[in-house]
Amino acid sequence: MRIATWNVNSIRSRIDRVASWVDRHDVDVLAIQETKCREDQFPALELTALGYEYAHVGINQWNGVAILSRVGLEDVERSFGVDQPLFDDVLEPRAIGATCGGVRMWSLYVPNGRDLDHAHYQYKLDWLARLRSAGEQWLAKNPDLPIALTGDWNIAPQDDDVWDMAVFEGRTHVSEPERAAFRAIVDAGFSDVVRPHTPGPGVYTYWDYTQLSFPKKKGMRIDFVLGSPALAERVEGAWIDREERKGKGASDHAPVVVDLAD
DNA sequence: ATGGTGGCTGGGCCA
């Protein structure tokens, strides 16, 4: 079974690329981030025509996450808990879960944080702490369940996950509290199943649209698939499709793919 | 090529 995650930066503007990509690469389950639309605006036909079911949560032009599956889509949860943190009193659509082909799949869009002194930064840390708490409970309840925590984590856990640490001095994504929040989820039992198959340095999943970042190889590794022990032991390979970052109409993120033994 | 973001929306925010 092939699962993947991809921040598409608007599903409506990227629908042709997304449909073509999942079809071309025989993707069974795709976690999507930043759909940037309401649920009634989701371009479903192009995907259902290819044999995919989907679940989506979106309330406006911000955030929005979805899961596509052609191996079943059951037990959809539209957040990881009733206590999921709020920002500006809004429960932002940043997490959706579903069971697809026996895998508990989560599509996660971790808050960006904006700046170290911004309220959004604490929101990010709170959000990650809640996710860790939820993840611990899922594993405690069912230690043998294959769970995939996938998405745009907006964290570069290691120095070589950015092209130049000096540039990121004093900025989000690389701060110690963010890295600690990420490590806490790893320590809870969810390991990065992609990095062993895609060693750095210079291996990224995101390149800013500005300043010719992509051709200049100025990227960041911020999109991850963290797997529970039962998921991790089934991983046969993983890769980042940087080809998909090329050309006109590309998202600023590349898809991240994981192949699982059946 | 002496420059160089994109999306949603409708000016400004967000990333």
PDB file of C-alpha atoms (C1' of nucleotides) in Angstrom:
ATOM      1  CA  MET A   1       0.000   0.000   0.000  1.00  0.00           C
ATOM      2  CA  ARG A   2       1.260   3.444  -0.893  1.00  0.00           C
ATOM      3  CA  ILE A   3       0.455   6.397   1.372  1.00  0.00           C
ATOM      4  CA  ALA A   4       1.539  10.004   0.920  1.00  0.00           C
ATOM      5  CA  THR A   5       1.216  13.503   2.307  1.00  0.00           C
ATOM      6  CA  TRP A   6       1.228  16.788   0.423  1.00  0.00           C
ATOM      7  CA  ASN A   7       0.618  20.420   1.279  1.00  0.00           C
ATOM      8  CA  VAL A   8      -1.026  21.433  -1.990  1.00  0.00           C
ATOM      9  CA  ASN A   9      -1.508  25.155  -1.241  1.00  0.00           C
ATOM     10  CA  SER A  10      -5.116  25.303  -2.489  1.00  0.00           C
ATOM     11  CA  ILE A  11      -6.862  22.202  -3.760  1.00  0.00           C
ATOM     12  CA  ARG A  12      -8.918  24.247  -6.207  1.00  0.00           C
ATOM     13  CA  SER A  13      -5.932  25.748  -7.990  1.00  0.00           C
ATOM     14  CA  ARG A  14      -4.010  22.447  -7.848  1.00  0.00           C
ATOM     15  CA  ILE A  15      -6.723  19.900  -8.608  1.00  0.00           C
ATOM     16  CA  ASP A  16      -5.338  18.933 -12.024  1.00  0.00           C
ATOM     17  CA  ARG A  17      -1.882  18.346 -10.604  1.00  0.00           C
ATOM     18  CA  VAL A  18      -3.202  16.416  -7.611  1.00  0.00           C
ATOM     19  CA  ALA A  19      -5.477  14.166  -9.658  1.00  0.00           C
ATOM     20  CA  SER A  20      -2.746  13.500 -12.190  1.00  0.00           C
ATOM     21  CA  TRP A  21      -0.169  12.815  -9.483  1.00  0.00           C
ATOM     22  CA  VAL A  22      -2.148  10.311  -7.415  1.00  0.00           C
ATOM     23  CA  ASP A  23      -3.182   8.507 -10.578  1.00  0.00           C
ATOM     24  CA  ARG A  24       0.293   8.469 -12.103  1.00  0.00           C
ATOM     25  CA  HIS A  25       1.978   7.202  -8.939  1.00  0.00           C
ATOM     26  CA  ASP A  26      -0.654   4.693  -7.851  1.00  0.00           C
ATOM     27  CA  VAL A  27      -1.188   6.396  -4.512  1.00  0.00           C
ATOM     28  CA  ASP A  28      -3.686   4.574  -2.309  1.00  0.00           C
ATOM     29  CA  VAL A  29      -4.058   7.167   0.436  1.00  0.00           C
ATOM     30  CA  LEU A  30      -3.141  10.857   0.264  1.00  0.00           C
ATOM     31  CA  ALA A  31      -3.217  13.285   3.166  1.00  0.00           C
ATOM     32  CA  ILE A  32      -3.691  16.829   1.892  1.00  0.00           C
ATOM     33  CA  GLN A  33      -2.975  20.084   3.723  1.00  0.00           C
ATOM     34  CA  GLU A  34      -3.986  23.649   2.929  1.00  0.00           C
ATOM     35  CA  THR A  35      -7.027  22.923   0.838  1.00  0.00           C
ATOM     36  CA  LYS A  36      -7.905  26.605   1.350  1.00  0.00           C
ATOM     37  CA  CYS A  37     -11.610  26.150   0.765  1.00  0.00           C
ATOM     38  CA  ARG A  38     -14.916  25.340   2.390  1.00  0.00           C
ATOM     39  CA  GLU A  39     -16.266  21.844   2.244  1.00  0.00           C
ATOM     40  CA  ASP A  40     -18.866  22.796  -0.374  1.00  0.00           C
ATOM     41  CA  GLN A  41     -16.073  24.146  -2.594  1.00  0.00           C
ATOM     42  CA  PHE A  42     -13.963  20.978  -2.590  1.00  0.00           C
ATOM     43  CA  PRO A  43     -13.389  19.753  -6.175  1.00  0.00           C
ATOM     44  CA  ALA A  44     -14.620  16.219  -5.586  1.00  0.00           C
ATOM     45  CA  LEU A  45     -15.556  15.039  -9.060  1.00  0.00           C
ATOM     46  CA  GLU A  46     -12.034  14.947 -10.433  1.00  0.00           C
ATOM     47  CA  LEU A  47     -11.026  12.637  -7.586  1.00  0.00           C
ATOM     48  CA  THR A  48     -14.074  10.418  -7.299  1.00  0.00           C
ATOM     49  CA  ALA A  49     -13.782   9.820 -11.050  1.00  0.00           C
ATOM     50  CA  LEU A  50     -10.401   8.215 -10.338  1.00  0.00           C
ATOM     51  CA  GLY A  51     -11.886   5.930  -7.703  1.00  0.00           C
ATOM     52  CA  TYR A  52     -11.049   7.926  -4.573  1.00  0.00           C
ATOM     53  CA  GLU A  53     -13.242   8.583  -1.598  1.00  0.00           C
ATOM     54  CA  TYR A  54     -12.416  11.645   0.450  1.00  0.00           C
ATOM     55  CA  ALA A  55     -13.031  13.389   3.741  1.00  0.00           C
ATOM     56  CA  HIS A  56     -12.360  17.095   4.113  1.00  0.00           C
ATOM     57  CA  VAL A  57     -12.630  19.750   6.762  1.00  0.00           C
ATOM     58  CA  GLY A  58     -12.518  23.392   5.722  1.00  0.00           C
ATOM     59  CA  ILE A  59     -14.335  26.543   6.801  1.00  0.00           C
ATOM     60  CA  ASN A  60     -12.826  29.371   4.741  1.00  0.00           C
ATOM     61  CA  GLN A  61      -9.763  30.312   2.674  1.00  0.00           C
ATOM     62  CA  TRP A  62      -7.361  29.361   5.464  1.00  0.00           C
ATOM     63  CA  ASN A  63      -5.964  25.963   6.410  1.00  0.00           C
ATOM     64  CA  GLY A  64      -8.164  22.984   5.502  1.00  0.00           C
ATOM     65  CA  VAL A  65      -7.102  19.315   5.496  1.00  0.00           C
ATOM     66  CA  ALA A  66      -8.345  16.251   3.671  1.00  0.00           C
ATOM     67  CA  ILE A  67      -7.716  12.563   3.122  1.00  0.00           C
ATOM     68  CA  LEU A  68      -8.162  10.765  -0.192  1.00  0.00           C
ATOM     69  CA  SER A  69      -8.360   6.991  -0.258  1.00  0.00           C
ATOM     70  CA  ARG A  70      -9.040   4.250  -2.720  1.00  0.00           C
ATOM     71  CA  VAL A  71      -8.693   1.518  -0.040  1.00  0.00           C
ATOM     72  CA  GLY A  72     -11.573   2.530   2.169  1.00  0.00           C
ATOM     73  CA  LEU A  73     -12.273   5.522   4.409  1.00  0.00           C
ATOM     74  CA  GLU A  74     -13.823   4.834   7.791  1.00  0.00           C
ATOM     75  CA  ASP A  75     -14.225   6.382  11.227  1.00  0.00           C
ATOM     76  CA  VAL A  76     -13.532   9.949  10.132  1.00  0.00           C
ATOM     77  CA  GLU A  77     -12.568  12.368  12.914  1.00  0.00           C
ATOM     78  CA  ARG A  78     -12.513  16.065  12.099  1.00  0.00           C
ATOM     79  CA  SER A  79     -10.077  17.043  14.841  1.00  0.00           C
ATOM     80  CA  PHE A  80      -7.840  15.073  17.166  1.00  0.00           C
ATOM     81  CA  GLY A  81      -9.974  15.840  20.187  1.00  0.00           C
ATOM     82  CA  VAL A  82     -12.665  18.053  21.621  1.00  0.00           C
ATOM     83  CA  ASP A  83      -9.971  19.944  23.480  1.00  0.00           C
ATOM     84  CA  GLN A  84      -7.989  20.840  20.382  1.00  0.00           C
ATOM     85  CA  PRO A  85      -6.677  24.351  20.966  1.00  0.00           C
ATOM     86  CA  LEU A  86      -8.441  27.380  19.610  1.00  0.00           C
ATOM     87  CA  PHE A  87      -6.997  30.466  17.979  1.00  0.00           C
ATOM     88  CA  ASP A  88      -9.114  33.618  17.940  1.00  0.00           C
ATOM     89  CA  ASP A  89     -11.900  31.433  19.339  1.00  0.00           C
ATOM     90  CA  VAL A  90     -12.000  29.395  16.141  1.00  0.00           C
ATOM     91  CA  LEU A  91     -11.373  25.666  15.941  1.00  0.00           C
ATOM     92  CA  GLU A  92      -9.169  25.812  12.883  1.00  0.00           C
ATOM     93  CA  PRO A  93      -9.419  22.924  10.402  1.00  0.00           C
ATOM     94  CA  ARG A  94      -5.927  21.525  10.846  1.00  0.00           C
ATOM     95  CA  ALA A  95      -6.452  17.841  11.547  1.00  0.00           C
ATOM     96  CA  ILE A  96      -8.513  15.060  10.058  1.00  0.00           C
ATOM     97  CA  GLY A  97      -8.228  11.349  10.670  1.00  0.00           C
ATOM     98  CA  ALA A  98      -9.611   8.277   8.951  1.00  0.00           C
ATOM     99  CA  THR A  99      -8.940   4.563   8.782  1.00  0.00           C
ATOM    100  CA  CYS A 100      -7.864   3.575   5.286  1.00  0.00           C
ATOM    101  CA  GLY A 101      -6.936   0.013   4.423  1.00  0.00           C
ATOM    102  CA  GLY A 102      -6.304  -0.721   8.083  1.00  0.00           C
ATOM    103  CA  VAL A 103      -4.057   2.316   8.626  1.00  0.00           C
ATOM    104  CA  ARG A 104      -5.153   5.087  10.949  1.00  0.00           C
ATOM    105  CA  MET A 105      -4.220   8.053   8.764  1.00  0.00           C
ATOM    106  CA  TRP A 106      -3.981  11.636  10.022  1.00  0.00           C
ATOM    107  CA  SER A 107      -3.602  14.700   7.834  1.00  0.00           C
ATOM    108  CA  LEU A 108      -2.094  17.437   9.991  1.00  0.00           C
ATOM    109  CA  TYR A 109      -1.382  21.083   9.318  1.00  0.00           C
ATOM    110  CA  VAL A 110       0.595  22.340  12.291  1.00  0.00           C
ATOM    111  CA  PRO A 111       0.202  26.080  12.977  1.00  0.00           C
ATOM    112  CA  ASN A 112       2.988  28.143  11.418  1.00  0.00           C
ATOM    113  CA  GLY A 113       3.855  30.154  14.520  1.00  0.00           C
ATOM    114  CA  ARG A 114       4.583  33.356  12.581  1.00  0.00           C
ATOM    115  CA  ASP A 115       7.150  34.843  15.001  1.00  0.00           C
ATOM    116  CA  LEU A 116       8.664  33.783  18.290  1.00  0.00           C
ATOM    117  CA  ASP A 117       6.879  36.596  20.106  1.00  0.00           C
ATOM    118  CA  HIS A 118       3.534  36.147  18.342  1.00  0.00           C
ATOM    119  CA  ALA A 119       0.507  34.607  20.043  1.00  0.00           C
ATOM    120  CA  HIS A 120       0.424  32.139  17.174  1.00  0.00           C
ATOM    121  CA  TYR A 121       3.722  30.694  18.359  1.00  0.00           C
ATOM    122  CA  GLN A 122       2.316  29.635  21.725  1.00  0.00           C
ATOM    123  CA  TYR A 123      -0.741  28.334  19.906  1.00  0.00           C
ATOM    124  CA  LYS A 124       1.589  26.172  17.819  1.00  0.00           C
ATOM    125  CA  LEU A 125       3.273  24.733  20.908  1.00  0.00           C
ATOM    126  CA  ASP A 126      -0.066  24.119  22.612  1.00  0.00           C
ATOM    127  CA  TRP A 127      -1.404  22.434  19.499  1.00  0.00           C
ATOM    128  CA  LEU A 128       1.594  20.111  19.330  1.00  0.00           C
ATOM    129  CA  ALA A 129       1.302  19.271  23.042  1.00  0.00           C
ATOM    130  CA  ARG A 130      -2.329  18.312  22.539  1.00  0.00           C
ATOM    131  CA  LEU A 131      -1.380  16.197  19.572  1.00  0.00           C
ATOM    132  CA  ARG A 132       1.213  14.381  21.633  1.00  0.00           C
ATOM    133  CA  SER A 133      -1.351  13.755  24.351  1.00  0.00           C
ATOM    134  CA  ALA A 134      -3.825  12.389  21.810  1.00  0.00           C
ATOM    135  CA  GLY A 135      -1.146  10.227  20.206  1.00  0.00           C
ATOM    136  CA  GLU A 136      -0.136   8.763  23.549  1.00  0.00           C
ATOM    137  CA  GLN A 137      -3.730   7.817  24.213  1.00  0.00           C
ATOM    138  CA  TRP A 138      -4.191   6.206  20.814  1.00  0.00           C
ATOM    139  CA  LEU A 139      -1.107   4.076  21.325  1.00  0.00           C
ATOM    140  CA  ALA A 140      -1.990   3.182  24.903  1.00  0.00           C
ATOM    141  CA  LYS A 141      -5.410   2.066  23.774  1.00  0.00           C
ATOM    142  CA  ASN A 142      -4.162   0.051  20.824  1.00  0.00           C
ATOM    143  CA  PRO A 143      -0.392  -0.538  20.752  1.00  0.00           C
ATOM    144  CA  ASP A 144      -0.615  -2.666  17.607  1.00  0.00           C
ATOM    145  CA  LEU A 145      -2.487  -0.142  15.464  1.00  0.00           C
ATOM    146  CA  PRO A 146      -0.647   1.209  12.429  1.00  0.00           C
ATOM    147  CA  ILE A 147      -0.988   4.977  12.829  1.00  0.00           C
ATOM    148  CA  ALA A 148       0.483   7.534  10.417  1.00  0.00           C
ATOM    149  CA  LEU A 149       0.797  11.132  11.636  1.00  0.00           C
ATOM    150  CA  THR A 150       1.431  12.879   8.350  1.00  0.00           C
ATOM    151  CA  GLY A 151       1.504  16.420   7.120  1.00  0.00           C
ATOM    152  CA  ASP A 152       3.087  19.822   7.223  1.00  0.00           C
ATOM    153  CA  TRP A 153       4.655  20.101  10.659  1.00  0.00           C
ATOM    154  CA  ASN A 154       6.130  23.565  10.138  1.00  0.00           C
ATOM    155  CA  ILE A 155       9.192  22.415  12.087  1.00  0.00           C
ATOM    156  CA  ALA A 156      12.703  21.689  10.861  1.00  0.00           C
ATOM    157  CA  PRO A 157      13.833  19.207  13.551  1.00  0.00           C
ATOM    158  CA  GLN A 158      17.531  19.216  12.620  1.00  0.00           C
ATOM    159  CA  ASP A 159      19.961  21.893  11.539  1.00  0.00           C
ATOM    160  CA  ASP A 160      20.498  20.269   8.143  1.00  0.00           C
ATOM    161  CA  ASP A 161      16.754  20.434   7.519  1.00  0.00           C
ATOM    162  CA  VAL A 162      17.285  24.028   6.414  1.00  0.00           C
ATOM    163  CA  TRP A 163      19.755  25.282   3.835  1.00  0.00           C
ATOM    164  CA  ASP A 164      21.445  27.735   6.172  1.00  0.00           C
ATOM    165  CA  MET A 165      20.888  27.835   9.920  1.00  0.00           C
ATOM    166  CA  ALA A 166      22.298  31.364  10.122  1.00  0.00           C
ATOM    167  CA  VAL A 167      19.325  32.614   8.113  1.00  0.00           C
ATOM    168  CA  PHE A 168      16.926  31.110  10.643  1.00  0.00           C
ATOM    169  CA  GLU A 169      18.487  32.597  13.742  1.00  0.00           C
ATOM    170  CA  GLY A 170      15.669  33.855  15.963  1.00  0.00           C
ATOM    171  CA  ARG A 171      12.939  32.529  13.692  1.00  0.00           C
ATOM    172  CA  THR A 172      10.237  29.934  13.954  1.00  0.00           C
ATOM    173  CA  HIS A 173      10.524  26.348  12.675  1.00  0.00           C
ATOM    174  CA  VAL A 174      13.983  25.809  14.184  1.00  0.00           C
ATOM    175  CA  SER A 175      13.521  27.050  17.761  1.00  0.00           C
ATOM    176  CA  GLU A 176      14.276  24.664  20.590  1.00  0.00           C
ATOM    177  CA  PRO A 177      10.699  24.624  21.987  1.00  0.00           C
ATOM    178  CA  GLU A 178       9.328  23.642  18.582  1.00  0.00           C
ATOM    179  CA  ARG A 179      11.954  20.950  18.174  1.00  0.00           C
ATOM    180  CA  ALA A 180      11.245  19.709  21.686  1.00  0.00           C
ATOM    181  CA  ALA A 181       7.532  19.497  20.871  1.00  0.00           C
ATOM    182  CA  PHE A 182       8.348  17.436  17.793  1.00  0.00           C
ATOM    183  CA  ARG A 183      10.728  15.179  19.726  1.00  0.00           C
ATOM    184  CA  ALA A 184       8.063  14.638  22.367  1.00  0.00           C
ATOM    185  CA  ILE A 185       5.808  13.105  19.744  1.00  0.00           C
ATOM    186  CA  VAL A 186       8.660  10.921  18.510  1.00  0.00           C
ATOM    187  CA  ASP A 187       9.352   9.921  22.108  1.00  0.00           C
ATOM    188  CA  ALA A 188       5.701   8.998  22.510  1.00  0.00           C
ATOM    189  CA  GLY A 189       6.311   6.264  19.944  1.00  0.00           C
ATOM    190  CA  PHE A 190       5.933   7.866  16.532  1.00  0.00           C
ATOM    191  CA  SER A 191       9.100   7.643  14.480  1.00  0.00           C
ATOM    192  CA  ASP A 192      10.066   9.470  11.299  1.00  0.00           C
ATOM    193  CA  VAL A 193       9.779   6.698   8.728  1.00  0.00           C
ATOM    194  CA  VAL A 194      10.955   8.817   5.779  1.00  0.00           C
ATOM    195  CA  ARG A 195      14.308  10.195   6.899  1.00  0.00           C
ATOM    196  CA  PRO A 196      16.072   6.807   6.979  1.00  0.00           C
ATOM    197  CA  HIS A 197      15.230   6.412   3.294  1.00  0.00           C
ATOM    198  CA  THR A 198      16.005  10.019   2.349  1.00  0.00           C
ATOM    199  CA  PRO A 199      19.131  11.065   4.244  1.00  0.00           C
ATOM    200  CA  GLY A 200      20.296  14.692   4.120  1.00  0.00           C
ATOM    201  CA  PRO A 201      21.833  17.123   4.038  1.00  0.00           C
ATOM    202  CA  GLY A 202      20.187  19.080   1.269  1.00  0.00           C
ATOM    203  CA  VAL A 203      17.016  16.988   1.265  1.00  0.00           C
ATOM    204  CA  TYR A 204      13.934  19.177   1.573  1.00  0.00           C
ATOM    205  CA  THR A 205      10.162  19.072   1.154  1.00  0.00           C
ATOM    206  CA  TYR A 206       9.428  22.809   0.878  1.00  0.00           C
ATOM    207  CA  TRP A 207      10.891  25.692  -1.052  1.00  0.00           C
ATOM    208  CA  ASP A 208       9.578  29.230  -0.691  1.00  0.00           C
ATOM    209  CA  TYR A 209       8.090  30.682  -3.866  1.00  0.00           C
ATOM    210  CA  THR A 210      10.223  33.805  -3.532  1.00  0.00           C
ATOM    211  CA  GLN A 211      13.807  34.534  -4.519  1.00  0.00           C
ATOM    212  CA  LEU A 212      14.193  31.515  -6.803  1.00  0.00           C
ATOM    213  CA  SER A 213      14.503  29.298  -3.748  1.00  0.00           C
ATOM    214  CA  PHE A 214      13.893  26.046  -5.596  1.00  0.00           C
ATOM    215  CA  PRO A 215      16.542  26.357  -8.310  1.00  0.00           C
ATOM    216  CA  LYS A 216      18.930  27.713  -5.681  1.00  0.00           C
ATOM    217  CA  LYS A 217      18.234  24.662  -3.505  1.00  0.00           C
ATOM    218  CA  LYS A 218      17.197  26.805  -0.546  1.00  0.00           C
ATOM    219  CA  GLY A 219      14.597  24.554   1.006  1.00  0.00           C
ATOM    220  CA  MET A 220      13.372  23.123   4.273  1.00  0.00           C
ATOM    221  CA  ARG A 221      12.392  19.653   5.419  1.00  0.00           C
ATOM    222  CA  ILE A 222       9.167  20.318   7.301  1.00  0.00           C
ATOM    223  CA  ASP A 223       6.770  17.656   5.977  1.00  0.00           C
ATOM    224  CA  PHE A 224       6.918  14.323   7.777  1.00  0.00           C
ATOM    225  CA  VAL A 225       5.320  10.944   8.171  1.00  0.00           C
ATOM    226  CA  LEU A 226       5.599   9.757  11.771  1.00  0.00           C
ATOM    227  CA  GLY A 227       4.569   6.154  12.255  1.00  0.00           C
ATOM    228  CA  SER A 228       3.517   4.093  15.246  1.00  0.00           C
ATOM    229  CA  PRO A 229       5.612   0.952  15.796  1.00  0.00           C
ATOM    230  CA  ALA A 230       3.112  -1.184  13.863  1.00  0.00           C
ATOM    231  CA  LEU A 231       3.236   1.258  10.953  1.00  0.00           C
ATOM    232  CA  ALA A 232       7.000   1.685  11.020  1.00  0.00           C
ATOM    233  CA  GLU A 233       7.709  -2.023  10.821  1.00  0.00           C
ATOM    234  CA  ARG A 234       5.772  -2.220   7.557  1.00  0.00           C
ATOM    235  CA  VAL A 235       7.699   0.532   5.764  1.00  0.00           C
ATOM    236  CA  GLU A 236       9.454  -0.757   2.674  1.00  0.00           C
ATOM    237  CA  GLY A 237      10.596   2.562   1.261  1.00  0.00           C
ATOM    238  CA  ALA A 238      10.011   6.301   1.185  1.00  0.00           C
ATOM    239  CA  TRP A 239      10.782   9.195  -1.121  1.00  0.00           C
ATOM    240  CA  ILE A 240      10.171  12.877  -1.701  1.00  0.00           C
ATOM    241  CA  ASP A 241       8.873  13.782  -5.134  1.00  0.00           C
ATOM    242  CA  ARG A 242      10.818  16.944  -5.811  1.00  0.00           C
ATOM    243  CA  GLU A 243       9.909  16.623  -9.509  1.00  0.00           C
ATOM    244  CA  GLU A 244       6.433  17.753  -8.494  1.00  0.00           C
ATOM    245  CA  ARG A 245       7.858  21.059  -7.232  1.00  0.00           C
ATOM    246  CA  LYS A 246       8.990  21.925 -10.752  1.00  0.00           C
ATOM    247  CA  GLY A 247       7.256  23.922 -13.432  1.00  0.00           C
ATOM    248  CA  LYS A 248       4.396  26.357 -13.631  1.00  0.00           C
ATOM    249  CA  GLY A 249       1.568  25.796 -11.181  1.00  0.00           C
ATOM    250  CA  ALA A 250       3.524  23.792  -8.601  1.00  0.00           C
ATOM    251  CA  SER A 251       2.745  23.859  -4.899  1.00  0.00           C
ATOM    252  CA  ASP A 252       5.569  25.194  -2.753  1.00  0.00           C
ATOM    253  CA  HIS A 253       5.676  21.745  -1.060  1.00  0.00           C
ATOM    254  CA  ALA A 254       6.643  18.418  -2.603  1.00  0.00           C
ATOM    255  CA  PRO A 255       4.714  15.225  -1.876  1.00  0.00           C
ATOM    256  CA  VAL A 256       6.227  12.744   0.587  1.00  0.00           C
ATOM    257  CA  VAL A 257       5.567   9.078  -0.186  1.00  0.00           C
ATOM    258  CA  VAL A 258       5.773   5.932   1.961  1.00  0.00           C
ATOM    259  CA  ASP A 259       5.361   2.364   0.737  1.00  0.00           C
ATOM    260  CA  LEU A 260       3.998  -0.199   3.180  1.00  0.00           C
ATOM    261  CA  ALA A 261       4.098  -3.965   3.048  1.00  0.00           C
ATOM    262  CA  ASP A 262       0.620  -5.393   2.587  1.00  0.00           C
TER     263      ASP A 262
ATOM    264  C1'  DA B   1      16.130  37.828 -18.100  1.00  0.00           C
ATOM    265  C1'  DT B   2      20.185  43.166 -14.943  1.00  0.00           C
ATOM    266  C1'  DG B   3      15.091  40.380 -12.303  1.00  0.00           C
ATOM    267  C1'  DG B   4      12.420  37.018  -9.130  1.00  0.00           C
ATOM    268  C1'  DT B   5       5.823  34.452  -5.156  1.00  0.00           C
ATOM    269  C1'  DG B   6       1.336  32.680  -4.886  1.00  0.00           C
ATOM    270  C1'  DG B   7      -3.545  32.118  -3.268  1.00  0.00           C
ATOM    271  C1'  DC B   8      -7.765  34.128  -1.898  1.00  0.00           C
ATOM    272  C1'  DT B   9      -9.993  37.970  -2.657  1.00  0.00           C
ATOM    273  C1'  DG B  10     -11.187  42.347  -4.220  1.00  0.00           C
ATOM    274  C1'  DG B  11      -6.946  45.397   0.119  1.00  0.00           C
ATOM    275  C1'  DG B  12      -4.615  42.870   2.868  1.00  0.00           C
ATOM    276  C1'  DC B  13      -3.512  38.720   5.086  1.00  0.00           C
ATOM    277  C1'  DC B  14      -1.117  34.573   5.278  1.00  0.00           C
ATOM    278  C1'  DA B  15       2.575  31.512   4.294  1.00  0.00           C
TER     279       DA B  15
END
